[in-house]
Amino acid sequence: MIRRRSLLALAGLAGCATQRPLSRPVPLPDGPLPEGGERVLGVLELDGSALGGDGLSGLRVEAPPDGPPRLWAIGDRGSWSTARLRLDARGVPLALEEARTGRLHDTHGQELRPMYQADAESLARLPGGGWLVGFERWHRIWRYRDLDGPAEATGPLPGLEEAPLNGGLESLAVLADGRWLALAEWLPVAGDPGLRAGWLGRPGDWLRLSYRPQPGFDPSDACALPDGGALVLERRFAWTEGLSGRLAHVPAAALAAARPGSVLEGRTVMRLVPPLPTDNWEGVGVFRHRDRLLAAIVSDDNANPIQRSLLMVVSLDGLGG
């Protein structure tokens, strides 16, 4: 969740299918593009009210071999949503369809109460089935067999309790080797404002490290790549420039070689800046479509009428297996 005061100053039932149009295409610019902009295949503007109404934070995209991809997302007031993503043969997004929404629950099966308990910000899929959800304010990771079922606590991340209320686990991924990668949005390391606290491993066996975003940016999500690497989504807000983002690649070798105190850095895959459509980028997920590796990126409109919920699909040709 981006800092709400700055953004404000600028200005369902589980299993219930929605019938209204969920998306509309957003035109792409004709002129010069920012670094990596040629990777963009298309952008949709989403009807956030039909997807839980909470804004879209963590993202997961799954593509079965015999059907279209399906998007899964969580919101920062405790909702989850899923919808089918219709693409053309190249991977250009055409529409989001057949949405379902519901509410996340606590470890006793009760619906989460906004805001302190329900601020879900990151989403990851476990290899054996089930989900991980990272929360802010009350900082924690919970495991879910099903997103509409009860949660299971996974144990604390050492030091995460020091994160600001609105600076916790925006980024959570399960890597190809099964290890979990978690990054705090705003928790400097050893007094260095350019580093963010990170964890790599599993509950009870955490390796503490750090991540260096581009100056002025904060990590807002992460996802695994098939070759063992990861993508990290970063975002920035500046009064003079508005909202922008960056998609960065952390190579598999860097994650394999990580030791206590290691600093991870990502190489720029693309910059999410004008003239590309841009907003408060909060979720990224990788998937395959007709033998191509693609990524979907979503923005969180924070229920703010001057923002948009955008879904951008980009090509990862030549990257990450």
PDB file of C-alpha atoms in Angstrom:
ATOM      1  CA  MET A   1       0.000   0.000   0.000  1.00  0.00           C
ATOM      2  CA  ILE A   2       1.562   3.315  -1.026  1.00  0.00           C
ATOM      3  CA  ARG A   3       1.509   6.022   1.617  1.00  0.00           C
ATOM      4  CA  ARG A   4      -2.137   7.056   1.619  1.00  0.00           C
ATOM      5  CA  ARG A   5      -1.715  10.622   2.846  1.00  0.00           C
ATOM      6  CA  SER A   6       0.328  11.527  -0.197  1.00  0.00           C
ATOM      7  CA  LEU A   7      -2.208   9.992  -2.562  1.00  0.00           C
ATOM      8  CA  LEU A   8      -5.218  11.512  -0.846  1.00  0.00           C
ATOM      9  CA  ALA A   9      -3.571  14.875  -1.040  1.00  0.00           C
ATOM     10  CA  LEU A  10      -3.562  14.488  -4.821  1.00  0.00           C
ATOM     11  CA  ALA A  11      -6.996  14.680  -5.087  1.00  0.00           C
ATOM     12  CA  GLY A  12     -19.155  -9.594  -2.378  1.00  0.00           C
ATOM     13  CA  LEU A  13     -19.781 -12.568  -1.603  1.00  0.00           C
ATOM     14  CA  ALA A  14     -17.316 -15.520  -1.975  1.00  0.00           C
ATOM     15  CA  GLY A  15     -17.966 -17.500  -5.138  1.00  0.00           C
ATOM     16  CA  CYS A  16     -20.349 -14.865  -6.525  1.00  0.00           C
ATOM     17  CA  ALA A  17     -19.792 -14.297 -10.264  1.00  0.00           C
ATOM     18  CA  THR A  18     -19.886 -10.703 -11.570  1.00  0.00           C
ATOM     19  CA  GLN A  19     -21.660  -9.858 -14.831  1.00  0.00           C
ATOM     20  CA  ARG A  20     -20.489  -6.283 -15.523  1.00  0.00           C
ATOM     21  CA  PRO A  21     -17.574  -5.641 -17.921  1.00  0.00           C
ATOM     22  CA  LEU A  22     -14.397  -5.981 -15.911  1.00  0.00           C
ATOM     23  CA  SER A  23     -11.941  -4.182 -18.174  1.00  0.00           C
ATOM     24  CA  ARG A  24     -11.335  -1.915 -21.125  1.00  0.00           C
ATOM     25  CA  PRO A  25      -8.197  -1.542 -23.267  1.00  0.00           C
ATOM     26  CA  VAL A  26      -5.883   1.421 -22.667  1.00  0.00           C
ATOM     27  CA  PRO A  27      -4.131   2.837 -25.768  1.00  0.00           C
ATOM     28  CA  LEU A  28      -0.352   2.573 -25.889  1.00  0.00           C
ATOM     29  CA  PRO A  29       1.787   5.578 -26.898  1.00  0.00           C
ATOM     30  CA  ASP A  30       3.124   5.940 -30.431  1.00  0.00           C
ATOM     31  CA  GLY A  31       6.251   7.945 -29.598  1.00  0.00           C
ATOM     32  CA  PRO A  32       9.585   7.050 -27.987  1.00  0.00           C
ATOM     33  CA  LEU A  33       9.328   4.575 -25.121  1.00  0.00           C
ATOM     34  CA  PRO A  34      11.234   4.404 -21.833  1.00  0.00           C
ATOM     35  CA  GLU A  35      13.818   1.691 -21.191  1.00  0.00           C
ATOM     36  CA  GLY A  36      12.203  -1.720 -21.756  1.00  0.00           C
ATOM     37  CA  GLY A  37       8.958  -0.166 -22.991  1.00  0.00           C
ATOM     38  CA  GLU A  38       9.043  -2.286 -26.125  1.00  0.00           C
ATOM     39  CA  ARG A  39       8.224  -5.280 -23.910  1.00  0.00           C
ATOM     40  CA  VAL A  40       4.703  -3.997 -23.203  1.00  0.00           C
ATOM     41  CA  LEU A  41       2.085  -6.092 -25.021  1.00  0.00           C
ATOM     42  CA  GLY A  42      -0.986  -4.262 -23.775  1.00  0.00           C
ATOM     43  CA  VAL A  43      -2.759  -2.599 -20.871  1.00  0.00           C
ATOM     44  CA  LEU A  44      -6.269  -2.949 -19.459  1.00  0.00           C
ATOM     45  CA  GLU A  45      -8.041  -0.610 -17.058  1.00  0.00           C
ATOM     46  CA  LEU A  46      -9.929  -2.746 -14.537  1.00  0.00           C
ATOM     47  CA  ASP A  47     -13.197  -2.237 -12.699  1.00  0.00           C
ATOM     48  CA  GLY A  48     -11.802  -2.463  -9.184  1.00  0.00           C
ATOM     49  CA  SER A  49     -15.256  -2.397  -7.587  1.00  0.00           C
ATOM     50  CA  ALA A  50     -16.049  -5.695  -9.312  1.00  0.00           C
ATOM     51  CA  LEU A  51     -12.823  -7.233  -7.961  1.00  0.00           C
ATOM     52  CA  GLY A  52     -13.476  -6.821  -4.262  1.00  0.00           C
ATOM     53  CA  GLY A  53     -13.317  -3.038  -4.098  1.00  0.00           C
ATOM     54  CA  ASP A  54     -10.161  -3.044  -1.952  1.00  0.00           C
ATOM     55  CA  GLY A  55      -7.576  -2.225  -4.597  1.00  0.00           C
ATOM     56  CA  LEU A  56      -5.275  -4.900  -6.002  1.00  0.00           C
ATOM     57  CA  SER A  57      -2.070  -5.612  -4.076  1.00  0.00           C
ATOM     58  CA  GLY A  58      -0.397  -9.028  -4.354  1.00  0.00           C
ATOM     59  CA  LEU A  59      -0.789 -10.880  -7.656  1.00  0.00           C
ATOM     60  CA  ARG A  60      -0.473 -14.424  -8.977  1.00  0.00           C
ATOM     61  CA  VAL A  61      -1.162 -15.592 -12.554  1.00  0.00           C
ATOM     62  CA  GLU A  62      -1.566 -19.284 -13.381  1.00  0.00           C
ATOM     63  CA  ALA A  63      -1.765 -20.648 -16.919  1.00  0.00           C
ATOM     64  CA  PRO A  64      -3.041 -24.223 -17.295  1.00  0.00           C
ATOM     65  CA  PRO A  65      -1.852 -26.039 -20.437  1.00  0.00           C
ATOM     66  CA  ASP A  66      -5.424 -26.460 -21.700  1.00  0.00           C
ATOM     67  CA  GLY A  67      -6.950 -23.082 -20.945  1.00  0.00           C
ATOM     68  CA  PRO A  68      -6.506 -19.333 -20.541  1.00  0.00           C
ATOM     69  CA  PRO A  69      -4.513 -17.817 -17.678  1.00  0.00           C
ATOM     70  CA  ARG A  70      -6.257 -17.009 -14.420  1.00  0.00           C
ATOM     71  CA  LEU A  71      -5.367 -14.019 -12.276  1.00  0.00           C
ATOM     72  CA  TRP A  72      -5.491 -14.125  -8.468  1.00  0.00           C
ATOM     73  CA  ALA A  73      -5.138 -11.023  -6.294  1.00  0.00           C
ATOM     74  CA  ILE A  74      -5.620  -9.838  -2.735  1.00  0.00           C
ATOM     75  CA  GLY A  75      -6.640  -6.411  -1.438  1.00  0.00           C
ATOM     76  CA  ASP A  76      -5.518  -4.280   1.459  1.00  0.00           C
ATOM     77  CA  ARG A  77      -8.836  -4.506   3.288  1.00  0.00           C
ATOM     78  CA  GLY A  78      -8.907  -8.289   3.357  1.00  0.00           C
ATOM     79  CA  SER A  79     -10.459  -9.327   0.047  1.00  0.00           C
ATOM     80  CA  TRP A  80      -9.367 -11.862  -2.551  1.00  0.00           C
ATOM     81  CA  SER A  81     -10.393 -11.992  -6.210  1.00  0.00           C
ATOM     82  CA  THR A  82      -9.837 -14.157  -9.239  1.00  0.00           C
ATOM     83  CA  ALA A  83     -10.689 -13.755 -12.930  1.00  0.00           C
ATOM     84  CA  ARG A  84      -9.879 -15.256 -16.312  1.00  0.00           C
ATOM     85  CA  LEU A  85      -7.411 -13.297 -18.435  1.00  0.00           C
ATOM     86  CA  ARG A  86      -8.193 -13.485 -22.155  1.00  0.00           C
ATOM     87  CA  LEU A  87      -5.148 -12.990 -24.408  1.00  0.00           C
ATOM     88  CA  ASP A  88      -4.564 -13.165 -28.140  1.00  0.00           C
ATOM     89  CA  ALA A  89      -1.949 -15.472 -29.650  1.00  0.00           C
ATOM     90  CA  ARG A  90       0.878 -12.957 -29.040  1.00  0.00           C
ATOM     91  CA  GLY A  91      -0.093 -12.373 -25.429  1.00  0.00           C
ATOM     92  CA  VAL A  92      -1.888  -9.059 -25.880  1.00  0.00           C
ATOM     93  CA  PRO A  93      -4.484  -8.741 -23.082  1.00  0.00           C
ATOM     94  CA  LEU A  94      -8.018  -8.501 -24.475  1.00  0.00           C
ATOM     95  CA  ALA A  95     -10.260  -8.703 -21.422  1.00  0.00           C
ATOM     96  CA  LEU A  96     -10.642  -9.837 -17.837  1.00  0.00           C
ATOM     97  CA  GLU A  97     -13.676 -12.102 -17.438  1.00  0.00           C
ATOM     98  CA  GLU A  98     -15.580 -14.368 -15.039  1.00  0.00           C
ATOM     99  CA  ALA A  99     -14.552 -12.728 -11.773  1.00  0.00           C
ATOM    100  CA  ARG A 100     -15.151 -14.163  -8.309  1.00  0.00           C
ATOM    101  CA  THR A 101     -14.418 -12.424  -5.036  1.00  0.00           C
ATOM    102  CA  GLY A 102     -14.382 -13.267  -1.354  1.00  0.00           C
ATOM    103  CA  ARG A 103     -12.949 -12.394   2.042  1.00  0.00           C
ATOM    104  CA  LEU A 104      -9.808 -13.579   3.804  1.00  0.00           C
ATOM    105  CA  HIS A 105     -10.200 -15.201   7.229  1.00  0.00           C
ATOM    106  CA  ASP A 106      -8.140 -15.494  10.391  1.00  0.00           C
ATOM    107  CA  THR A 107      -6.811 -18.657  12.019  1.00  0.00           C
ATOM    108  CA  HIS A 108     -10.242 -19.253  13.644  1.00  0.00           C
ATOM    109  CA  GLY A 109     -12.113 -18.971  10.341  1.00  0.00           C
ATOM    110  CA  GLN A 110     -13.502 -15.495  11.073  1.00  0.00           C
ATOM    111  CA  GLU A 111     -13.433 -12.756   8.428  1.00  0.00           C
ATOM    112  CA  LEU A 112     -10.561 -10.324   8.880  1.00  0.00           C
ATOM    113  CA  ARG A 113     -11.480  -6.920  10.272  1.00  0.00           C
ATOM    114  CA  PRO A 114     -10.180  -3.873   8.372  1.00  0.00           C
ATOM    115  CA  MET A 115      -7.754  -2.217   8.648  1.00  0.00           C
ATOM    116  CA  TYR A 116      -5.134  -3.340  11.166  1.00  0.00           C
ATOM    117  CA  GLN A 117      -5.899  -7.051  10.863  1.00  0.00           C
ATOM    118  CA  ALA A 118      -6.744  -7.179   7.143  1.00  0.00           C
ATOM    119  CA  ASP A 119      -4.022  -5.224   5.315  1.00  0.00           C
ATOM    120  CA  ALA A 120      -3.027  -7.989   2.863  1.00  0.00           C
ATOM    121  CA  GLU A 121      -0.229  -6.822   0.558  1.00  0.00           C
ATOM    122  CA  SER A 122       1.591  -9.827  -0.955  1.00  0.00           C
ATOM    123  CA  LEU A 123       0.533 -13.178  -2.394  1.00  0.00           C
ATOM    124  CA  ALA A 124       2.519 -16.301  -3.329  1.00  0.00           C
ATOM    125  CA  ARG A 125       1.631 -19.854  -4.383  1.00  0.00           C
ATOM    126  CA  LEU A 126       3.108 -22.853  -2.575  1.00  0.00           C
ATOM    127  CA  PRO A 127       4.427 -25.664  -4.808  1.00  0.00           C
ATOM    128  CA  GLY A 128       2.310 -28.328  -3.127  1.00  0.00           C
ATOM    129  CA  GLY A 129      -0.847 -26.206  -3.270  1.00  0.00           C
ATOM    130  CA  GLY A 130      -2.102 -23.480  -1.010  1.00  0.00           C
ATOM    131  CA  TRP A 131      -1.160 -19.845  -0.610  1.00  0.00           C
ATOM    132  CA  LEU A 132       1.004 -17.464   1.380  1.00  0.00           C
ATOM    133  CA  VAL A 133      -0.315 -13.997   2.205  1.00  0.00           C
ATOM    134  CA  GLY A 134       1.899 -11.258   3.631  1.00  0.00           C
ATOM    135  CA  PHE A 135       0.278  -8.559   5.777  1.00  0.00           C
ATOM    136  CA  GLU A 136       1.232  -5.066   6.908  1.00  0.00           C
ATOM    137  CA  ARG A 137       0.307  -3.149  10.075  1.00  0.00           C
ATOM    138  CA  TRP A 138       0.101  -6.440  11.968  1.00  0.00           C
ATOM    139  CA  HIS A 139       3.212  -7.790  10.232  1.00  0.00           C
ATOM    140  CA  ARG A 140       3.013 -11.519   9.468  1.00  0.00           C
ATOM    141  CA  ILE A 141       2.792 -14.286   6.847  1.00  0.00           C
ATOM    142  CA  TRP A 142      -0.210 -16.591   6.952  1.00  0.00           C
ATOM    143  CA  ARG A 143      -0.662 -19.817   4.992  1.00  0.00           C
ATOM    144  CA  TYR A 144      -4.012 -20.669   3.377  1.00  0.00           C
ATOM    145  CA  ARG A 145      -5.093 -24.015   1.956  1.00  0.00           C
ATOM    146  CA  ASP A 146      -7.822 -22.062   0.135  1.00  0.00           C
ATOM    147  CA  LEU A 147      -8.156 -18.291   0.056  1.00  0.00           C
ATOM    148  CA  ASP A 148     -11.720 -18.510   1.338  1.00  0.00           C
ATOM    149  CA  GLY A 149     -10.736 -20.833   4.199  1.00  0.00           C
ATOM    150  CA  PRO A 150      -9.047 -20.392   7.588  1.00  0.00           C
ATOM    151  CA  ALA A 151      -5.453 -19.221   7.900  1.00  0.00           C
ATOM    152  CA  GLU A 152      -2.493 -20.941   9.515  1.00  0.00           C
ATOM    153  CA  ALA A 153       0.255 -18.909  11.212  1.00  0.00           C
ATOM    154  CA  THR A 154       3.774 -19.540   9.873  1.00  0.00           C
ATOM    155  CA  GLY A 155       5.883 -18.014  12.648  1.00  0.00           C
ATOM    156  CA  PRO A 156       7.593 -14.616  12.814  1.00  0.00           C
ATOM    157  CA  LEU A 157      10.197 -13.145  10.513  1.00  0.00           C
ATOM    158  CA  PRO A 158      13.064 -12.024  12.777  1.00  0.00           C
ATOM    159  CA  GLY A 159      13.201  -8.241  12.944  1.00  0.00           C
ATOM    160  CA  LEU A 160      10.053  -7.592  10.921  1.00  0.00           C
ATOM    161  CA  GLU A 161       8.367  -6.219  14.032  1.00  0.00           C
ATOM    162  CA  GLU A 162      10.589  -3.144  13.639  1.00  0.00           C
ATOM    163  CA  ALA A 163       8.995  -2.172  10.314  1.00  0.00           C
ATOM    164  CA  PRO A 164       6.658   0.840  10.208  1.00  0.00           C
ATOM    165  CA  LEU A 165       2.932   0.022  10.147  1.00  0.00           C
ATOM    166  CA  ASN A 166       2.739   0.851   6.442  1.00  0.00           C
ATOM    167  CA  GLY A 167       6.196  -0.418   5.484  1.00  0.00           C
ATOM    168  CA  GLY A 168       6.045  -4.182   5.903  1.00  0.00           C
ATOM    169  CA  LEU A 169       5.787  -7.189   3.593  1.00  0.00           C
ATOM    170  CA  GLU A 170       4.840  -5.781   0.216  1.00  0.00           C
ATOM    171  CA  SER A 171       6.983  -8.438  -1.532  1.00  0.00           C
ATOM    172  CA  LEU A 172       6.721 -12.206  -1.099  1.00  0.00           C
ATOM    173  CA  ALA A 173       7.704 -14.986  -3.515  1.00  0.00           C
ATOM    174  CA  VAL A 174       8.271 -18.737  -3.413  1.00  0.00           C
ATOM    175  CA  LEU A 175      11.376 -19.395  -5.507  1.00  0.00           C
ATOM    176  CA  ALA A 176      11.880 -22.312  -7.885  1.00  0.00           C
ATOM    177  CA  ASP A 177      13.905 -24.178  -5.231  1.00  0.00           C
ATOM    178  CA  GLY A 178      11.103 -23.807  -2.653  1.00  0.00           C
ATOM    179  CA  ARG A 179      12.698 -21.072  -0.543  1.00  0.00           C
ATOM    180  CA  TRP A 180      10.656 -18.025   0.365  1.00  0.00           C
ATOM    181  CA  LEU A 181      11.864 -14.516  -0.495  1.00  0.00           C
ATOM    182  CA  ALA A 182      10.355 -11.664   1.524  1.00  0.00           C
ATOM    183  CA  LEU A 183      11.204  -7.965   1.253  1.00  0.00           C
ATOM    184  CA  ALA A 184      10.033  -5.118   3.468  1.00  0.00           C
ATOM    185  CA  GLU A 185       8.851  -1.986   1.716  1.00  0.00           C
ATOM    186  CA  TRP A 186      10.443   0.384   4.216  1.00  0.00           C
ATOM    187  CA  LEU A 187      12.787  -1.084   6.812  1.00  0.00           C
ATOM    188  CA  PRO A 188      16.352   0.246   6.332  1.00  0.00           C
ATOM    189  CA  VAL A 189      19.271  -2.031   7.198  1.00  0.00           C
ATOM    190  CA  ALA A 190      22.090  -0.925   9.510  1.00  0.00           C
ATOM    191  CA  GLY A 191      20.963   2.673   9.209  1.00  0.00           C
ATOM    192  CA  ASP A 192      21.446   2.697   5.419  1.00  0.00           C
ATOM    193  CA  PRO A 193      18.343   4.403   3.922  1.00  0.00           C
ATOM    194  CA  GLY A 194      19.170   2.894   0.534  1.00  0.00           C
ATOM    195  CA  LEU A 195      18.686  -0.708   1.700  1.00  0.00           C
ATOM    196  CA  ARG A 196      15.519  -2.616   2.586  1.00  0.00           C
ATOM    197  CA  ALA A 197      15.381  -5.578   4.961  1.00  0.00           C
ATOM    198  CA  GLY A 198      14.913  -8.977   3.359  1.00  0.00           C
ATOM    199  CA  TRP A 199      14.608 -12.640   4.312  1.00  0.00           C
ATOM    200  CA  LEU A 200      15.365 -15.803   2.363  1.00  0.00           C
ATOM    201  CA  GLY A 201      14.544 -19.339   3.489  1.00  0.00           C
ATOM    202  CA  ARG A 202      11.645 -20.932   5.327  1.00  0.00           C
ATOM    203  CA  PRO A 203       9.962 -20.583   8.733  1.00  0.00           C
ATOM    204  CA  GLY A 204      12.501 -21.373  11.416  1.00  0.00           C
ATOM    205  CA  ASP A 205      15.409 -21.203   8.959  1.00  0.00           C
ATOM    206  CA  TRP A 206      15.657 -17.614   7.798  1.00  0.00           C
ATOM    207  CA  LEU A 207      18.683 -15.971   6.228  1.00  0.00           C
ATOM    208  CA  ARG A 208      18.598 -12.225   6.777  1.00  0.00           C
ATOM    209  CA  LEU A 209      19.795 -10.098   3.889  1.00  0.00           C
ATOM    210  CA  SER A 210      18.871  -6.816   2.204  1.00  0.00           C
ATOM    211  CA  TYR A 211      17.682  -5.470  -1.117  1.00  0.00           C
ATOM    212  CA  ARG A 212      18.837  -2.271  -2.795  1.00  0.00           C
ATOM    213  CA  PRO A 213      16.124  -0.646  -4.916  1.00  0.00           C
ATOM    214  CA  GLN A 214      16.840   2.169  -7.297  1.00  0.00           C
ATOM    215  CA  PRO A 215      17.272   5.417  -5.308  1.00  0.00           C
ATOM    216  CA  GLY A 216      13.890   6.934  -4.520  1.00  0.00           C
ATOM    217  CA  PHE A 217      12.028   3.659  -5.122  1.00  0.00           C
ATOM    218  CA  ASP A 218      10.607   1.035  -2.756  1.00  0.00           C
ATOM    219  CA  PRO A 219       9.991  -2.692  -3.433  1.00  0.00           C
ATOM    220  CA  SER A 220       6.265  -3.326  -3.812  1.00  0.00           C
ATOM    221  CA  ASP A 221       6.124  -6.979  -4.942  1.00  0.00           C
ATOM    222  CA  ALA A 222       8.241  -9.917  -6.106  1.00  0.00           C
ATOM    223  CA  CYS A 223       7.682 -13.165  -7.987  1.00  0.00           C
ATOM    224  CA  ALA A 224       9.761 -16.196  -8.919  1.00  0.00           C
ATOM    225  CA  LEU A 225      11.201 -16.940 -12.337  1.00  0.00           C
ATOM    226  CA  PRO A 226      11.415 -20.522 -13.681  1.00  0.00           C
ATOM    227  CA  ASP A 227      15.240 -20.489 -13.719  1.00  0.00           C
ATOM    228  CA  GLY A 228      15.538 -19.734  -9.994  1.00  0.00           C
ATOM    229  CA  GLY A 229      15.741 -15.951 -10.282  1.00  0.00           C
ATOM    230  CA  ALA A 230      13.144 -13.381  -9.304  1.00  0.00           C
ATOM    231  CA  LEU A 231      11.456 -10.235 -10.529  1.00  0.00           C
ATOM    232  CA  VAL A 232      11.077  -7.339  -8.112  1.00  0.00           C
ATOM    233  CA  LEU A 233       8.550  -4.592  -8.753  1.00  0.00           C
ATOM    234  CA  GLU A 234       9.514  -1.182  -7.400  1.00  0.00           C
ATOM    235  CA  ARG A 235       7.452   1.996  -7.198  1.00  0.00           C
ATOM    236  CA  ARG A 236       8.008   5.668  -6.543  1.00  0.00           C
ATOM    237  CA  PHE A 237       5.890   8.679  -5.672  1.00  0.00           C
ATOM    238  CA  ALA A 238       7.149  12.232  -6.135  1.00  0.00           C
ATOM    239  CA  TRP A 239       5.079  15.401  -5.906  1.00  0.00           C
ATOM    240  CA  THR A 240       6.654  16.814  -9.056  1.00  0.00           C
ATOM    241  CA  GLU A 241       6.472  13.611 -11.120  1.00  0.00           C
ATOM    242  CA  GLY A 242       3.587  11.582  -9.706  1.00  0.00           C
ATOM    243  CA  LEU A 243       3.683   7.777  -9.685  1.00  0.00           C
ATOM    244  CA  SER A 244       6.198   5.607 -11.511  1.00  0.00           C
ATOM    245  CA  GLY A 245       7.694   2.129 -11.295  1.00  0.00           C
ATOM    246  CA  ARG A 246      10.547  -0.154 -12.224  1.00  0.00           C
ATOM    247  CA  LEU A 247      10.686  -3.892 -12.934  1.00  0.00           C
ATOM    248  CA  ALA A 248      14.015  -5.407 -11.884  1.00  0.00           C
ATOM    249  CA  HIS A 249      15.607  -8.835 -12.418  1.00  0.00           C
ATOM    250  CA  VAL A 250      17.495 -10.550  -9.589  1.00  0.00           C
ATOM    251  CA  PRO A 251      19.437 -13.414 -11.229  1.00  0.00           C
ATOM    252  CA  ALA A 252      19.311 -16.979  -9.977  1.00  0.00           C
ATOM    253  CA  ALA A 253      23.059 -16.944  -9.258  1.00  0.00           C
ATOM    254  CA  ALA A 254      22.692 -14.049  -6.810  1.00  0.00           C
ATOM    255  CA  LEU A 255      19.942 -15.840  -4.885  1.00  0.00           C
ATOM    256  CA  ALA A 256      21.856 -19.136  -4.869  1.00  0.00           C
ATOM    257  CA  ALA A 257      24.978 -17.405  -3.519  1.00  0.00           C
ATOM    258  CA  ALA A 258      23.152 -15.334  -0.865  1.00  0.00           C
ATOM    259  CA  ARG A 259      24.619 -15.436   2.624  1.00  0.00           C
ATOM    260  CA  PRO A 260      23.726 -13.588   5.845  1.00  0.00           C
ATOM    261  CA  GLY A 261      24.140  -9.888   5.144  1.00  0.00           C
ATOM    262  CA  SER A 262      24.144 -10.246   1.345  1.00  0.00           C
ATOM    263  CA  VAL A 263      22.788  -7.314  -0.644  1.00  0.00           C
ATOM    264  CA  LEU A 264      20.548  -8.205  -3.577  1.00  0.00           C
ATOM    265  CA  GLU A 265      20.243  -5.804  -6.501  1.00  0.00           C
ATOM    266  CA  GLY A 266      18.140  -6.062  -9.626  1.00  0.00           C
ATOM    267  CA  ARG A 267      18.974  -5.131 -13.203  1.00  0.00           C
ATOM    268  CA  THR A 268      16.346  -2.945 -14.867  1.00  0.00           C
ATOM    269  CA  VAL A 269      13.993  -4.902 -17.119  1.00  0.00           C
ATOM    270  CA  MET A 270      11.746  -1.933 -17.827  1.00  0.00           C
ATOM    271  CA  ARG A 271      10.784   1.467 -16.456  1.00  0.00           C
ATOM    272  CA  LEU A 272       7.115   2.114 -15.787  1.00  0.00           C
ATOM    273  CA  VAL A 273       7.060   5.814 -16.528  1.00  0.00           C
ATOM    274  CA  PRO A 274       5.224   8.086 -18.993  1.00  0.00           C
ATOM    275  CA  PRO A 275       4.417   7.986 -21.801  1.00  0.00           C
ATOM    276  CA  LEU A 276       3.466   4.437 -20.763  1.00  0.00           C
ATOM    277  CA  PRO A 277       0.242   4.247 -18.726  1.00  0.00           C
ATOM    278  CA  THR A 278       1.344   4.238 -15.099  1.00  0.00           C
ATOM    279  CA  ASP A 279      -0.077   4.318 -11.583  1.00  0.00           C
ATOM    280  CA  ASN A 280       0.586   2.816  -8.137  1.00  0.00           C
ATOM    281  CA  TRP A 281       2.217  -0.473  -9.203  1.00  0.00           C
ATOM    282  CA  GLU A 282       1.771  -3.104  -6.456  1.00  0.00           C
ATOM    283  CA  GLY A 283       1.632  -6.621  -7.901  1.00  0.00           C
ATOM    284  CA  VAL A 284       3.589  -8.766 -10.377  1.00  0.00           C
ATOM    285  CA  GLY A 285       3.126 -12.361 -11.542  1.00  0.00           C
ATOM    286  CA  VAL A 286       4.898 -14.489 -14.181  1.00  0.00           C
ATOM    287  CA  PHE A 287       3.253 -17.062 -16.432  1.00  0.00           C
ATOM    288  CA  ARG A 288       3.671 -18.885 -19.758  1.00  0.00           C
ATOM    289  CA  HIS A 289       1.488 -18.325 -22.805  1.00  0.00           C
ATOM    290  CA  ARG A 290       2.072 -20.329 -25.992  1.00  0.00           C
ATOM    291  CA  ASP A 291       5.726 -20.989 -25.094  1.00  0.00           C
ATOM    292  CA  ARG A 292       6.383 -17.334 -24.207  1.00  0.00           C
ATOM    293  CA  LEU A 293       7.299 -16.162 -20.716  1.00  0.00           C
ATOM    294  CA  LEU A 294       5.152 -13.161 -19.778  1.00  0.00           C
ATOM    295  CA  ALA A 295       4.588 -11.024 -16.711  1.00  0.00           C
ATOM    296  CA  ALA A 296       1.428  -9.279 -15.548  1.00  0.00           C
ATOM    297  CA  ILE A 297       1.678  -6.127 -13.425  1.00  0.00           C
ATOM    298  CA  VAL A 298      -1.221  -4.525 -11.539  1.00  0.00           C
ATOM    299  CA  SER A 299      -1.705  -1.175  -9.858  1.00  0.00           C
ATOM    300  CA  ASP A 300      -3.673  -0.421  -6.689  1.00  0.00           C
ATOM    301  CA  ASP A 301      -6.029   2.556  -7.024  1.00  0.00           C
ATOM    302  CA  ASN A 302      -6.384   2.858  -3.223  1.00  0.00           C
ATOM    303  CA  ALA A 303     -10.122   3.546  -3.761  1.00  0.00           C
ATOM    304  CA  ASN A 304      -9.017   6.972  -4.969  1.00  0.00           C
ATOM    305  CA  PRO A 305     -11.084   8.389  -7.891  1.00  0.00           C
ATOM    306  CA  ILE A 306      -8.030  10.039  -9.473  1.00  0.00           C
ATOM    307  CA  GLN A 307      -6.162   6.731  -9.712  1.00  0.00           C
ATOM    308  CA  ARG A 308      -6.714   3.656 -11.873  1.00  0.00           C
ATOM    309  CA  SER A 309      -6.466  -0.110 -11.467  1.00  0.00           C
ATOM    310  CA  LEU A 310      -4.281  -1.076 -14.421  1.00  0.00           C
ATOM    311  CA  LEU A 311      -3.217  -4.495 -15.672  1.00  0.00           C
ATOM    312  CA  MET A 312      -0.150  -4.471 -17.911  1.00  0.00           C
ATOM    313  CA  VAL A 313       1.159  -7.579 -19.700  1.00  0.00           C
ATOM    314  CA  VAL A 314       4.817  -7.556 -20.737  1.00  0.00           C
ATOM    315  CA  SER A 315       7.126  -9.949 -22.563  1.00  0.00           C
ATOM    316  CA  LEU A 316      10.059 -11.511 -20.707  1.00  0.00           C
ATOM    317  CA  ASP A 317      11.710 -12.845 -23.873  1.00  0.00           C
ATOM    318  CA  GLY A 318      15.366 -13.630 -23.160  1.00  0.00           C
ATOM    319  CA  LEU A 319      14.925 -13.530 -19.394  1.00  0.00           C
ATOM    320  CA  GLY A 320      14.504 -16.071 -16.601  1.00  0.00           C
ATOM    321  CA  GLY A 321      14.081 -19.363 -18.463  1.00  0.00           C
TER     322      GLY A 321
END
